mmCIF file of C-alpha atoms and ligand atoms in Angstrom:
data_model
loop_
_atom_site.group_PDB
_atom_site.id
_atom_site.type_symbol
_atom_site.label_atom_id
_atom_site.label_comp_id
_atom_site.label_asym_id
_atom_site.label_seq_id
_atom_site.Cartn_x
_atom_site.Cartn_y
_atom_site.Cartn_z
ATOM 1 C CA UNK A 98 -17.662 29.552 2.738
ATOM 2 C CA UNK A 99 -16.804 26.301 0.915
ATOM 3 C CA UNK A 100 -16.054 23.264 3.045
ATOM 4 C CA UNK A 101 -12.402 22.108 3.001
ATOM 5 C CA UNK A 102 -11.778 18.889 1.072
ATOM 6 C CA UNK A 103 -10.990 17.170 4.406
ATOM 7 C CA UNK A 104 -11.456 18.396 7.997
ATOM 8 C CA UNK A 105 -8.186 19.323 9.713
ATOM 9 C CA UNK A 106 -9.056 17.795 13.110
ATOM 10 C CA UNK A 107 -6.912 14.627 12.989
ATOM 11 C CA UNK A 108 -4.144 15.885 10.712
ATOM 12 C CA UNK A 109 -0.893 17.442 11.996
ATOM 13 C CA UNK A 110 -0.987 21.134 11.022
ATOM 14 C CA UNK A 111 2.275 21.036 9.000
ATOM 15 C CA UNK A 112 0.957 18.154 6.913
ATOM 16 C CA UNK A 113 -2.547 19.446 6.321
ATOM 17 C CA UNK A 114 -1.918 21.132 2.960
ATOM 18 C CA UNK A 115 -0.068 18.060 1.643
ATOM 19 C CA UNK A 116 -2.943 15.754 2.625
ATOM 20 C CA UNK A 117 -5.493 18.181 1.174
ATOM 21 C CA UNK A 118 -3.533 18.233 -2.116
ATOM 22 C CA UNK A 119 -3.491 14.407 -2.173
ATOM 23 C CA UNK A 120 -7.255 14.421 -1.547
ATOM 24 C CA UNK A 121 -8.021 16.950 -4.294
ATOM 25 C CA UNK A 122 -5.898 15.045 -6.794
ATOM 26 C CA UNK A 123 -7.437 11.728 -5.859
ATOM 27 C CA UNK A 124 -10.903 13.189 -6.494
ATOM 28 C CA UNK A 125 -9.747 14.016 -10.043
ATOM 29 C CA UNK A 126 -8.212 10.541 -10.423
ATOM 30 C CA UNK A 127 -11.427 8.910 -9.186
ATOM 31 C CA UNK A 128 -13.424 10.894 -11.772
ATOM 32 C CA UNK A 129 -11.113 9.745 -14.586
ATOM 33 C CA UNK A 130 -11.354 6.119 -13.428
ATOM 34 C CA UNK A 131 -15.142 6.326 -13.134
ATOM 35 C CA UNK A 132 -15.412 7.287 -16.808
ATOM 36 C CA UNK A 133 -13.567 4.104 -17.801
ATOM 37 C CA UNK A 134 -13.880 3.415 -21.524
ATOM 38 C CA UNK A 135 -15.994 6.565 -21.985
ATOM 39 C CA UNK A 136 -12.846 8.609 -21.394
ATOM 40 C CA UNK A 137 -9.204 8.076 -22.278
ATOM 41 C CA UNK A 138 -7.666 4.649 -22.978
ATOM 42 C CA UNK A 139 -6.397 4.230 -19.429
ATOM 43 C CA UNK A 140 -5.173 0.655 -19.632
ATOM 44 C CA UNK A 141 -3.001 1.023 -22.733
ATOM 45 C CA UNK A 142 0.619 0.017 -22.273
ATOM 46 C CA UNK A 143 2.712 3.149 -22.842
ATOM 47 C CA UNK A 144 6.181 2.177 -21.635
ATOM 48 C CA UNK A 145 8.269 0.512 -18.944
ATOM 49 C CA UNK A 146 9.427 1.818 -15.567
ATOM 50 C CA UNK A 147 12.988 1.461 -14.270
ATOM 51 C CA UNK A 148 12.328 -2.148 -13.172
ATOM 52 C CA UNK A 149 10.999 -3.241 -16.513
ATOM 53 C CA UNK A 150 7.348 -3.286 -15.289
ATOM 54 C CA UNK A 151 4.856 -2.278 -17.963
ATOM 55 C CA UNK A 152 3.498 1.250 -17.464
ATOM 56 C CA UNK A 153 -0.137 1.866 -18.334
ATOM 57 C CA UNK A 154 -1.444 5.238 -19.509
ATOM 58 C CA UNK A 155 -3.183 5.759 -16.144
ATOM 59 C CA UNK A 156 0.057 5.040 -14.197
ATOM 60 C CA UNK A 157 1.804 7.841 -16.039
ATOM 61 C CA UNK A 158 -1.139 10.249 -15.938
ATOM 62 C CA UNK A 159 -1.576 9.812 -12.166
ATOM 63 C CA UNK A 160 2.128 10.335 -11.593
ATOM 64 C CA UNK A 161 1.962 13.613 -13.520
ATOM 65 C CA UNK A 162 -1.157 14.725 -11.644
ATOM 66 C CA UNK A 163 0.304 14.055 -8.174
ATOM 67 C CA UNK A 164 3.635 15.659 -9.106
ATOM 68 C CA UNK A 165 1.891 18.810 -10.325
ATOM 69 C CA UNK A 166 -0.324 19.040 -7.238
ATOM 70 C CA UNK A 167 2.489 18.498 -4.730
ATOM 71 C CA UNK A 168 4.906 20.937 -6.383
ATOM 72 C CA UNK A 169 2.989 23.769 -4.743
ATOM 73 C CA UNK A 170 3.144 22.142 -1.282
ATOM 74 C CA UNK A 171 5.475 21.517 1.648
ATOM 75 C CA UNK A 172 7.210 18.641 -0.191
ATOM 76 C CA UNK A 173 10.930 18.831 -0.872
ATOM 77 C CA UNK A 174 11.466 15.372 -2.353
ATOM 78 C CA UNK A 175 9.045 13.284 -4.435
ATOM 79 C CA UNK A 176 9.865 9.611 -5.096
ATOM 80 C CA UNK A 177 7.500 7.728 -7.375
ATOM 81 C CA UNK A 178 7.273 4.083 -8.319
ATOM 82 C CA UNK A 179 6.974 5.350 -11.892
ATOM 83 C CA UNK A 180 10.264 7.275 -11.859
ATOM 84 C CA UNK A 181 13.842 6.117 -11.586
ATOM 85 C CA UNK A 182 15.159 8.920 -9.369
ATOM 86 C CA UNK A 183 13.866 11.332 -6.727
ATOM 87 C CA UNK A 184 12.328 14.602 -7.976
ATOM 88 C CA UNK A 185 13.052 17.872 -6.232
ATOM 89 C CA UNK A 186 9.774 19.799 -5.816
ATOM 90 C CA UNK A 187 9.891 22.665 -3.281
ATOM 91 C CA UNK A 188 13.414 23.353 -1.996
ATOM 92 C CA UNK A 189 11.983 24.766 1.242
ATOM 93 C CA UNK A 190 9.618 21.831 1.751
ATOM 94 C CA UNK A 191 9.734 19.986 5.066
ATOM 95 C CA UNK A 192 8.703 16.552 3.779
ATOM 96 C CA UNK A 193 9.789 13.713 1.515
ATOM 97 C CA UNK A 194 6.852 11.934 -0.090
ATOM 98 C CA UNK A 195 6.955 8.512 -1.753
ATOM 99 C CA UNK A 196 4.047 7.409 -3.879
ATOM 100 C CA UNK A 197 2.676 4.560 -5.943
ATOM 101 C CA UNK A 198 0.385 6.837 -7.967
ATOM 102 C CA UNK A 199 -1.736 3.976 -9.296
ATOM 103 C CA UNK A 200 -1.547 0.612 -7.570
ATOM 104 C CA UNK A 201 -3.124 -2.496 -9.097
ATOM 105 C CA UNK A 202 -2.905 -1.346 -12.690
ATOM 106 C CA UNK A 203 -3.726 -4.829 -14.051
ATOM 107 C CA UNK A 204 -7.265 -4.067 -12.818
ATOM 108 C CA UNK A 205 -7.696 -0.735 -14.660
ATOM 109 C CA UNK A 206 -9.587 -2.184 -17.584
ATOM 110 C CA UNK A 207 -11.729 -4.610 -15.612
ATOM 111 C CA UNK A 208 -13.600 -2.171 -13.355
ATOM 112 C CA UNK A 209 -12.074 -3.543 -10.134
ATOM 113 C CA UNK A 210 -10.744 -1.436 -7.204
ATOM 114 C CA UNK A 211 -7.357 0.218 -7.666
ATOM 115 C CA UNK A 212 -5.595 2.845 -5.560
ATOM 116 C CA UNK A 213 -2.885 5.322 -4.692
ATOM 117 C CA UNK A 214 -0.428 4.535 -1.864
ATOM 118 C CA UNK A 215 1.763 7.172 -0.161
ATOM 119 C CA UNK A 216 4.362 7.453 2.565
ATOM 120 C CA UNK A 217 5.795 10.625 4.118
ATOM 121 C CA UNK A 218 9.063 11.213 5.985
ATOM 122 C CA UNK A 219 10.670 14.424 7.188
ATOM 123 C CA UNK A 220 13.070 15.426 4.409
ATOM 124 C CA UNK A 221 16.833 15.232 4.848
ATOM 125 C CA UNK A 222 19.250 17.286 2.747
ATOM 126 C CA UNK A 223 20.107 14.189 0.744
ATOM 127 C CA UNK A 224 17.256 13.156 -1.554
ATOM 128 C CA UNK A 225 17.718 9.372 -1.438
ATOM 129 C CA UNK A 226 18.645 9.278 2.249
ATOM 130 C CA UNK A 227 15.238 10.834 2.930
ATOM 131 C CA UNK A 228 13.678 7.509 1.871
ATOM 132 C CA UNK A 229 16.390 4.875 2.517
ATOM 133 C CA UNK A 230 15.792 4.659 6.271
ATOM 134 C CA UNK A 231 13.771 2.509 8.676
ATOM 135 C CA UNK A 232 10.065 2.486 7.849
ATOM 136 C CA UNK A 233 9.393 3.330 11.519
ATOM 137 C CA UNK A 234 10.567 6.889 10.731
ATOM 138 C CA UNK A 235 7.506 7.576 8.565
ATOM 139 C CA UNK A 236 5.376 10.472 9.825
ATOM 140 C CA UNK A 237 2.432 9.440 7.674
ATOM 141 C CA UNK A 238 1.340 6.451 5.614
ATOM 142 C CA UNK A 239 -1.862 5.879 3.737
ATOM 143 C CA UNK A 240 -3.761 5.016 0.626
ATOM 144 C CA UNK A 241 -6.787 6.013 -1.391
ATOM 145 C CA UNK A 242 -8.902 3.188 -2.762
ATOM 146 C CA UNK A 243 -10.931 3.866 -5.909
ATOM 147 C CA UNK A 244 -13.724 1.325 -5.643
ATOM 148 C CA UNK A 245 -17.492 1.425 -5.278
ATOM 149 C CA UNK A 246 -16.588 4.203 -2.833
ATOM 150 C CA UNK A 247 -13.470 6.357 -2.910
ATOM 151 C CA UNK A 248 -11.920 6.145 0.552
ATOM 152 C CA UNK A 249 -8.805 7.530 2.219
ATOM 153 C CA UNK A 250 -7.154 5.480 4.956
ATOM 154 C CA UNK A 251 -4.326 7.247 6.725
ATOM 155 C CA UNK A 252 -2.176 7.215 9.832
ATOM 156 C CA UNK A 253 0.005 9.862 11.398
ATOM 157 C CA UNK A 254 1.189 7.492 14.119
ATOM 158 C CA UNK A 255 -1.789 7.908 16.466
ATOM 159 C CA UNK A 256 -4.253 5.355 15.123
ATOM 160 C CA UNK A 257 -5.600 4.767 11.622
ATOM 161 C CA UNK A 258 -8.454 6.883 10.286
ATOM 162 C CA UNK A 259 -10.822 6.208 7.407
ATOM 163 C CA UNK A 260 -12.527 8.906 5.347
ATOM 164 C CA UNK A 261 -15.042 8.312 2.555
ATOM 165 C CA UNK A 262 -15.479 10.736 -0.321
ATOM 166 C CA UNK A 263 -18.986 12.175 -0.476
ATOM 167 C CA UNK A 264 -19.572 12.249 -4.242
ATOM 168 C CA UNK A 265 -22.123 15.077 -3.904
ATOM 169 C CA UNK A 266 -20.037 17.557 -1.926
ATOM 170 C CA UNK A 267 -16.559 16.320 -2.996
ATOM 171 C CA UNK A 268 -15.482 16.272 0.650
ATOM 172 C CA UNK A 269 -13.713 13.382 2.426
ATOM 173 C CA UNK A 270 -15.820 12.630 5.519
ATOM 174 C CA UNK A 271 -14.328 10.910 8.575
ATOM 175 C CA UNK A 272 -16.160 7.621 9.088
ATOM 176 C CA UNK A 273 -13.778 5.841 11.463
ATOM 177 C CA UNK A 274 -11.488 7.649 13.844
ATOM 178 C CA UNK A 275 -9.625 4.562 15.070
ATOM 179 C CA UNK A 276 -9.817 1.502 12.860
ATOM 180 C CA UNK A 277 -9.135 -1.887 14.426
ATOM 181 C CA UNK A 278 -8.365 -5.109 12.603
ATOM 182 C CA UNK A 279 -10.054 -8.252 13.849
ATOM 183 C CA UNK A 280 -7.329 -10.101 15.800
ATOM 184 C CA UNK A 281 -8.005 -13.331 13.928
ATOM 185 C CA UNK A 282 -9.924 -14.451 10.863
ATOM 186 C CA UNK A 283 -10.650 -17.302 8.457
ATOM 187 C CA UNK A 284 -9.540 -15.602 5.260
ATOM 188 C CA UNK A 285 -6.162 -15.592 3.537
ATOM 189 C CA UNK A 286 -4.926 -13.876 0.376
ATOM 190 C CA UNK A 287 -1.992 -15.084 -1.686
ATOM 191 C CA UNK A 288 -1.324 -15.621 -5.379
ATOM 192 C CA UNK A 289 -1.584 -19.409 -5.178
ATOM 193 C CA UNK A 290 -0.393 -19.883 -8.761
ATOM 194 C CA UNK A 291 3.121 -19.350 -7.381
ATOM 195 C CA UNK A 292 2.839 -22.196 -4.845
ATOM 196 C CA UNK A 293 5.694 -24.224 -6.350
ATOM 197 C CA UNK A 294 8.050 -21.228 -6.135
ATOM 198 C CA UNK A 295 7.373 -20.238 -2.499
ATOM 199 C CA UNK A 296 9.769 -20.665 0.370
ATOM 200 C CA UNK A 297 9.016 -23.709 2.518
ATOM 201 C CA UNK A 298 7.529 -21.945 5.607
ATOM 202 C CA UNK A 299 4.946 -20.200 3.438
ATOM 203 C CA UNK A 300 4.024 -23.453 1.706
ATOM 204 C CA UNK A 301 3.650 -25.105 5.117
ATOM 205 C CA UNK A 302 1.447 -22.269 6.406
ATOM 206 C CA UNK A 303 -0.841 -22.345 3.363
ATOM 207 C CA UNK A 304 -0.983 -26.158 3.444
ATOM 208 C CA UNK A 305 -2.294 -25.864 7.004
ATOM 209 C CA UNK A 306 -4.933 -23.326 5.904
ATOM 210 C CA UNK A 307 -6.010 -25.608 3.061
ATOM 211 C CA UNK A 308 -6.261 -28.578 5.432
ATOM 212 C CA UNK A 309 -9.107 -26.649 7.107
ATOM 213 C CA UNK A 310 -10.928 -28.273 10.032
ATOM 214 C CA UNK A 311 -8.839 -31.432 9.678
ATOM 215 C CA UNK A 312 -5.517 -29.565 9.901
ATOM 216 C CA UNK A 313 -3.579 -28.029 12.800
ATOM 217 C CA UNK A 314 -5.508 -24.732 12.647
ATOM 218 C CA UNK A 315 -8.730 -26.654 13.224
ATOM 219 C CA UNK A 316 -10.917 -24.429 11.037
ATOM 220 C CA UNK A 317 -11.983 -24.020 7.432
ATOM 221 C CA UNK A 318 -10.640 -21.066 5.472
ATOM 222 C CA UNK A 319 -11.737 -18.876 2.603
ATOM 223 C CA UNK A 320 -9.285 -17.523 0.026
ATOM 224 C CA UNK A 321 -9.287 -14.181 -1.839
ATOM 225 C CA UNK A 322 -6.908 -12.621 -4.392
ATOM 226 C CA UNK A 323 -7.891 -9.341 -6.038
ATOM 227 C CA UNK A 324 -4.494 -8.390 -7.476
ATOM 228 C CA UNK A 325 -4.684 -4.834 -6.069
ATOM 229 C CA UNK A 326 -2.768 -4.329 -2.836
ATOM 230 C CA UNK A 327 -5.048 -1.458 -1.771
ATOM 231 C CA UNK A 328 -8.175 -3.563 -2.256
ATOM 232 C CA UNK A 329 -6.731 -6.457 -0.223
ATOM 233 C CA UNK A 330 -5.623 -4.029 2.498
ATOM 234 C CA UNK A 331 -9.041 -2.414 2.651
ATOM 235 C CA UNK A 332 -10.774 -5.775 2.976
ATOM 236 C CA UNK A 333 -8.402 -6.926 5.714
ATOM 237 C CA UNK A 334 -8.813 -3.663 7.631
ATOM 238 C CA UNK A 335 -12.570 -4.065 7.357
ATOM 239 C CA UNK A 336 -13.000 -7.718 8.352
ATOM 240 C CA UNK A 337 -9.614 -9.233 9.202
ATOM 241 C CA UNK A 338 -7.526 -11.766 7.321
ATOM 242 C CA UNK A 339 -3.956 -12.180 6.167
ATOM 243 C CA UNK A 340 -2.126 -11.178 2.979
ATOM 244 C CA UNK A 341 1.121 -12.778 1.856
ATOM 245 C CA UNK A 342 3.467 -11.824 -0.968
ATOM 246 C CA UNK A 343 6.489 -13.932 0.002
ATOM 247 C CA UNK A 344 9.879 -14.205 -1.605
ATOM 248 C CA UNK A 345 9.941 -16.965 -4.170
ATOM 249 C CA UNK A 346 12.274 -18.809 -6.485
ATOM 250 C CA UNK A 347 11.430 -16.919 -9.680
ATOM 251 C CA UNK A 348 14.075 -14.601 -11.049
ATOM 252 C CA UNK A 349 13.441 -11.096 -9.699
ATOM 253 C CA UNK A 350 11.189 -12.356 -6.875
ATOM 254 C CA UNK A 351 13.975 -13.118 -4.377
ATOM 255 C CA UNK A 352 12.423 -10.419 -2.160
ATOM 256 C CA UNK A 353 8.858 -10.852 -3.304
ATOM 257 C CA UNK A 354 7.143 -8.445 -5.655
ATOM 258 C CA UNK A 355 6.203 -5.397 -3.609
ATOM 259 C CA UNK A 356 8.338 -2.263 -3.219
ATOM 260 C CA UNK A 357 9.338 -1.284 0.286
ATOM 261 C CA UNK A 358 9.134 2.482 -0.071
ATOM 262 C CA UNK A 359 5.996 2.861 -2.161
ATOM 263 C CA UNK A 360 3.949 -0.105 -0.940
ATOM 264 C CA UNK A 361 5.159 -2.151 2.041
ATOM 265 C CA UNK A 362 6.201 0.670 4.402
ATOM 266 C CA UNK A 363 2.985 2.729 4.220
ATOM 267 C CA UNK A 364 0.723 -0.341 4.289
ATOM 268 C CA UNK A 365 2.630 -1.694 7.308
ATOM 269 C CA UNK A 366 2.252 1.651 9.112
ATOM 270 C CA UNK A 367 -1.520 1.758 8.511
ATOM 271 C CA UNK A 368 -1.943 -1.890 9.546
ATOM 272 C CA UNK A 369 0.127 -1.683 12.737
ATOM 273 C CA UNK A 370 -1.672 1.490 13.787
ATOM 274 C CA UNK A 371 -4.939 -0.419 13.448
ATOM 275 C CA UNK A 372 -3.692 -3.170 15.781
ATOM 276 C CA UNK A 373 -2.581 -5.615 13.075
ATOM 277 C CA UNK A 374 0.919 -6.840 12.258
ATOM 278 C CA UNK A 375 3.098 -6.490 9.152
ATOM 279 C CA UNK A 376 6.321 -8.434 8.652
ATOM 280 C CA UNK A 377 8.583 -9.764 5.926
ATOM 281 C CA UNK A 378 7.603 -13.209 7.209
ATOM 282 C CA UNK A 379 9.588 -12.798 10.422
ATOM 283 C CA UNK A 380 10.845 -9.250 11.005
ATOM 284 C CA UNK A 381 8.462 -6.295 11.368
ATOM 285 C CA UNK A 382 8.422 -4.216 8.168
ATOM 286 C CA UNK A 383 8.685 -1.076 10.305
ATOM 287 C CA UNK A 384 12.128 -2.269 11.491
ATOM 288 C CA UNK A 385 13.356 -2.782 7.949
ATOM 289 C CA UNK A 386 14.874 -0.479 5.366
ATOM 290 C CA UNK A 387 16.091 -0.964 1.818
ATOM 291 C CA UNK A 388 19.215 0.385 0.175
ATOM 292 C CA UNK A 389 17.751 1.241 -3.224
ATOM 293 C CA UNK A 390 14.697 3.344 -4.057
ATOM 294 C CA UNK A 391 12.910 0.502 -5.804
ATOM 295 C CA UNK A 392 14.047 -2.252 -3.423
ATOM 296 C CA UNK A 393 11.507 -4.975 -2.656
ATOM 297 C CA UNK A 394 10.685 -6.885 0.531
ATOM 298 C CA UNK A 395 8.435 -9.884 1.191
ATOM 299 C CA UNK A 396 5.190 -8.723 2.801
ATOM 300 C CA UNK A 397 2.908 -10.545 5.239
ATOM 301 C CA UNK A 398 0.267 -8.470 6.999
ATOM 302 C CA UNK A 399 -3.142 -8.558 8.610
ATOM 303 C CA UNK A 400 -4.746 -9.957 11.757
ATOM 304 C CA UNK A 401 -2.057 -10.168 14.448
ATOM 305 C CA UNK A 402 -2.618 -13.812 15.355
ATOM 306 C CA UNK A 403 -2.293 -14.940 11.713
ATOM 307 C CA UNK A 404 0.872 -12.957 11.018
ATOM 308 C CA UNK A 405 2.452 -14.289 14.209
ATOM 309 C CA UNK A 406 1.666 -17.830 13.097
ATOM 310 C CA UNK A 407 3.494 -17.291 9.797
ATOM 311 C CA UNK A 408 6.534 -16.059 11.743
ATOM 312 C CA UNK A 409 6.380 -19.217 13.870
ATOM 313 C CA UNK A 410 6.512 -21.306 10.686
ATOM 314 C CA UNK A 411 9.756 -19.555 9.754
ATOM 315 C CA UNK A 412 11.251 -20.702 13.041
ATOM 316 C CA UNK A 413 10.178 -24.328 12.662
ATOM 317 C CA UNK A 414 12.441 -27.006 11.249
ATOM 318 C CA UNK A 415 11.582 -27.855 7.626
ATOM 319 C CA UNK A 416 9.763 -31.172 7.238
HETATM 320 O O1 LIG B 59 2.604 -4.203 -7.071
HETATM 321 C C1 LIG B 59 1.522 -4.212 -7.831
HETATM 322 C C2 LIG B 59 0.489 -5.293 -7.569
HETATM 323 O O2 LIG B 59 -0.444 -5.188 -8.601
HETATM 324 C C3 LIG B 59 -0.219 -5.228 -6.214
HETATM 325 O O3 LIG B 59 -1.203 -4.237 -6.189
HETATM 326 C C4 LIG B 59 -0.783 -6.617 -6.080
HETATM 327 O O4 LIG B 59 -0.961 -6.994 -4.740
HETATM 328 C C5 LIG B 59 0.272 -7.469 -6.763
HETATM 329 O O5 LIG B 59 1.043 -6.601 -7.586
HETATM 330 C C6 LIG B 59 -0.345 -8.544 -7.609
HETATM 331 O O6 LIG B 59 0.613 -9.477 -7.926
HETATM 332 P P1 LIG B 59 0.369 -10.710 -8.924
HETATM 333 O O7 LIG B 59 0.547 -10.145 -10.300
HETATM 334 O O8 LIG B 59 1.386 -11.711 -8.564
HETATM 335 O O9 LIG B 59 -1.021 -11.191 -8.722
#
């Protein structure tokens, strides 16, 4: 008998087939990515999504692959970062699934980790209302990172698990049953080129990090910025740290860059279930909701102590 693509032990029975379909599709996506320039021209710009973001060939291909795979499953509504409206898949499906089919697409052509992020709610009769609700109502959140290893990190609300794809057997193997994020760390991740646009509390926080041993934090920091949310999340889950994509003064960045439904909500769920924190700077992401499918929220997540400190900066008088 062939081994299932992922063992059912830690997956709620009703969701198993959906997760297995995500796993099978991500194995195909990983194979396409691994071929890079030997295969199709994955990084070519082929259009624009509803927000005016450039769509790369791989963004569109992945969206088509996940749609096709999930059509056969227990998924009633499918919302994708690449599509303007919600798709109806299986009218008897129990779930509503939101997906960023290919996150970090600026890294497609440079052989750096990219990923797929997904979030699952129980479906309501109304397509949009199935997603426009508090992030705490998710029944599952997770991502697949396509890097040196292909790994699935997922939560169903009882801890965060990590599986790594065995390239020989094409099976996702459980490697961590309950991930925990280091409570503190010396590493921060932010796109520092936007410094002059940030809100004051974020500038103050980063200034304190940059001041190192001589500043109020009393320690030297290291900075990282990959430009793929999944890669930053995976690093922070593995060794702690903090990620910030704050709101800033640029047009269109009033609520940061990242989409609530496809990115912030599932990442926040995974992080909180691993003992970290995820906020919009002050308020937990899991307490927030947006009123449009592609709505954005500022995102600050990682080691609990660091995220709490950023929130404290928001409550301090500006200097
Ligand atoms: O939302 C897509 C994304 O590529 C994320 O994966 C990443 O964290 C962020 O945008 C990078 O933003 P910037 O272009 O400002 O570096």
